[in-house]
Short mmCIF file of C-alpha atoms in Angstrom, two decimals:
data_model
loop_
_atom_site.label_atom_id
_atom_site.label_comp_id
_atom_site.label_asym_id
_atom_site.label_seq_id
_atom_site.Cartn_x
_atom_site.Cartn_y
_atom_site.Cartn_z
CA MET H 33 59.09 -7.00 -5.54
CA ASN H 34 59.84 -2.85 -5.28
CA PHE H 35 59.16 -1.54 -1.39
CA LYS H 36 56.33 0.18 -2.56
CA SER H 37 55.07 -2.88 -2.98
CA LYS H 38 56.85 -4.35 -0.31
CA CYS H 39 55.21 -2.23 2.48
CA ARG H 40 51.63 -2.98 1.05
CA VAL H 41 51.90 -5.88 1.97
CA GLU H 42 53.56 -5.55 5.76
CA ASN H 43 50.75 -2.93 6.08
CA LYS H 44 48.04 -5.83 5.43
CA GLU H 45 46.23 -7.42 8.58
CA VAL H 46 45.11 -10.81 7.97
CA GLY H 47 42.73 -12.66 10.54
CA ILE H 48 44.04 -15.80 12.71
CA ALA H 49 41.93 -18.11 15.40
CA PHE H 50 43.04 -19.95 18.18
CA ASN H 51 42.44 -21.84 21.32
CA LEU H 52 43.16 -20.08 24.57
CA SER H 53 42.65 -22.29 27.84
CA SER H 54 39.67 -21.34 30.40
CA LYS H 55 42.07 -19.69 32.37
CA ALA H 56 44.08 -17.47 29.66
CA ASN H 57 40.37 -16.75 29.08
CA LYS H 58 39.36 -15.52 32.46
CA THR H 59 42.16 -13.43 32.81
CA LEU H 60 41.90 -12.07 28.89
CA THR H 61 38.76 -11.51 29.62
CA LEU H 62 39.18 -9.05 32.58
CA SER H 63 41.93 -7.70 31.72
CA ALA H 64 39.93 -6.01 28.61
CA LYS H 65 37.28 -4.61 31.33
CA ARG H 66 39.23 -3.27 33.34
CA ALA H 67 40.85 -1.10 29.74
CA GLU H 68 36.91 -0.88 28.43
CA ARG H 69 37.52 -3.02 25.03
CA ALA H 70 36.25 -5.48 23.52
CA LYS H 71 37.88 -9.10 23.94
CA LYS H 72 39.25 -8.87 20.54
CA ARG H 73 40.95 -6.41 20.59
CA GLU H 74 42.40 -7.23 23.54
CA GLY H 75 44.23 -10.31 22.26
CA LYS H 76 44.83 -8.49 19.54
CA LEU H 77 47.17 -5.48 21.39
CA ARG H 78 48.48 -7.81 23.51
CA LEU H 79 49.48 -10.01 20.86
CA GLU H 80 51.21 -7.21 18.70
CA ASP H 81 53.35 -5.97 22.21
CA HIS H 82 54.60 -8.90 22.87
CA LEU H 83 55.46 -9.34 19.06
CA LYS H 84 57.24 -5.83 19.03
CA ARG H 85 59.23 -6.68 22.77
CA PHE H 86 59.85 -10.28 21.77
CA PRO H 87 60.69 -10.55 17.86
CA ASN H 88 63.14 -13.82 18.51
CA TRP H 89 61.79 -15.49 21.74
CA SER H 90 61.62 -19.35 21.37
CA LEU H 91 61.17 -22.38 23.82
#
């Protein structure tokens, strides 16, 4: 795979689905309202931020 095709693959977005606890859902909902964003967008931004700041985090 050359660099050009590798970049295309890395920039492609994928969809994911998962369940949240009711407490996490409430926190996300309130955060989205404060930021005037949709809850889906807020969740995406928060997940991307966490993965950038803690790329090698494990339990």
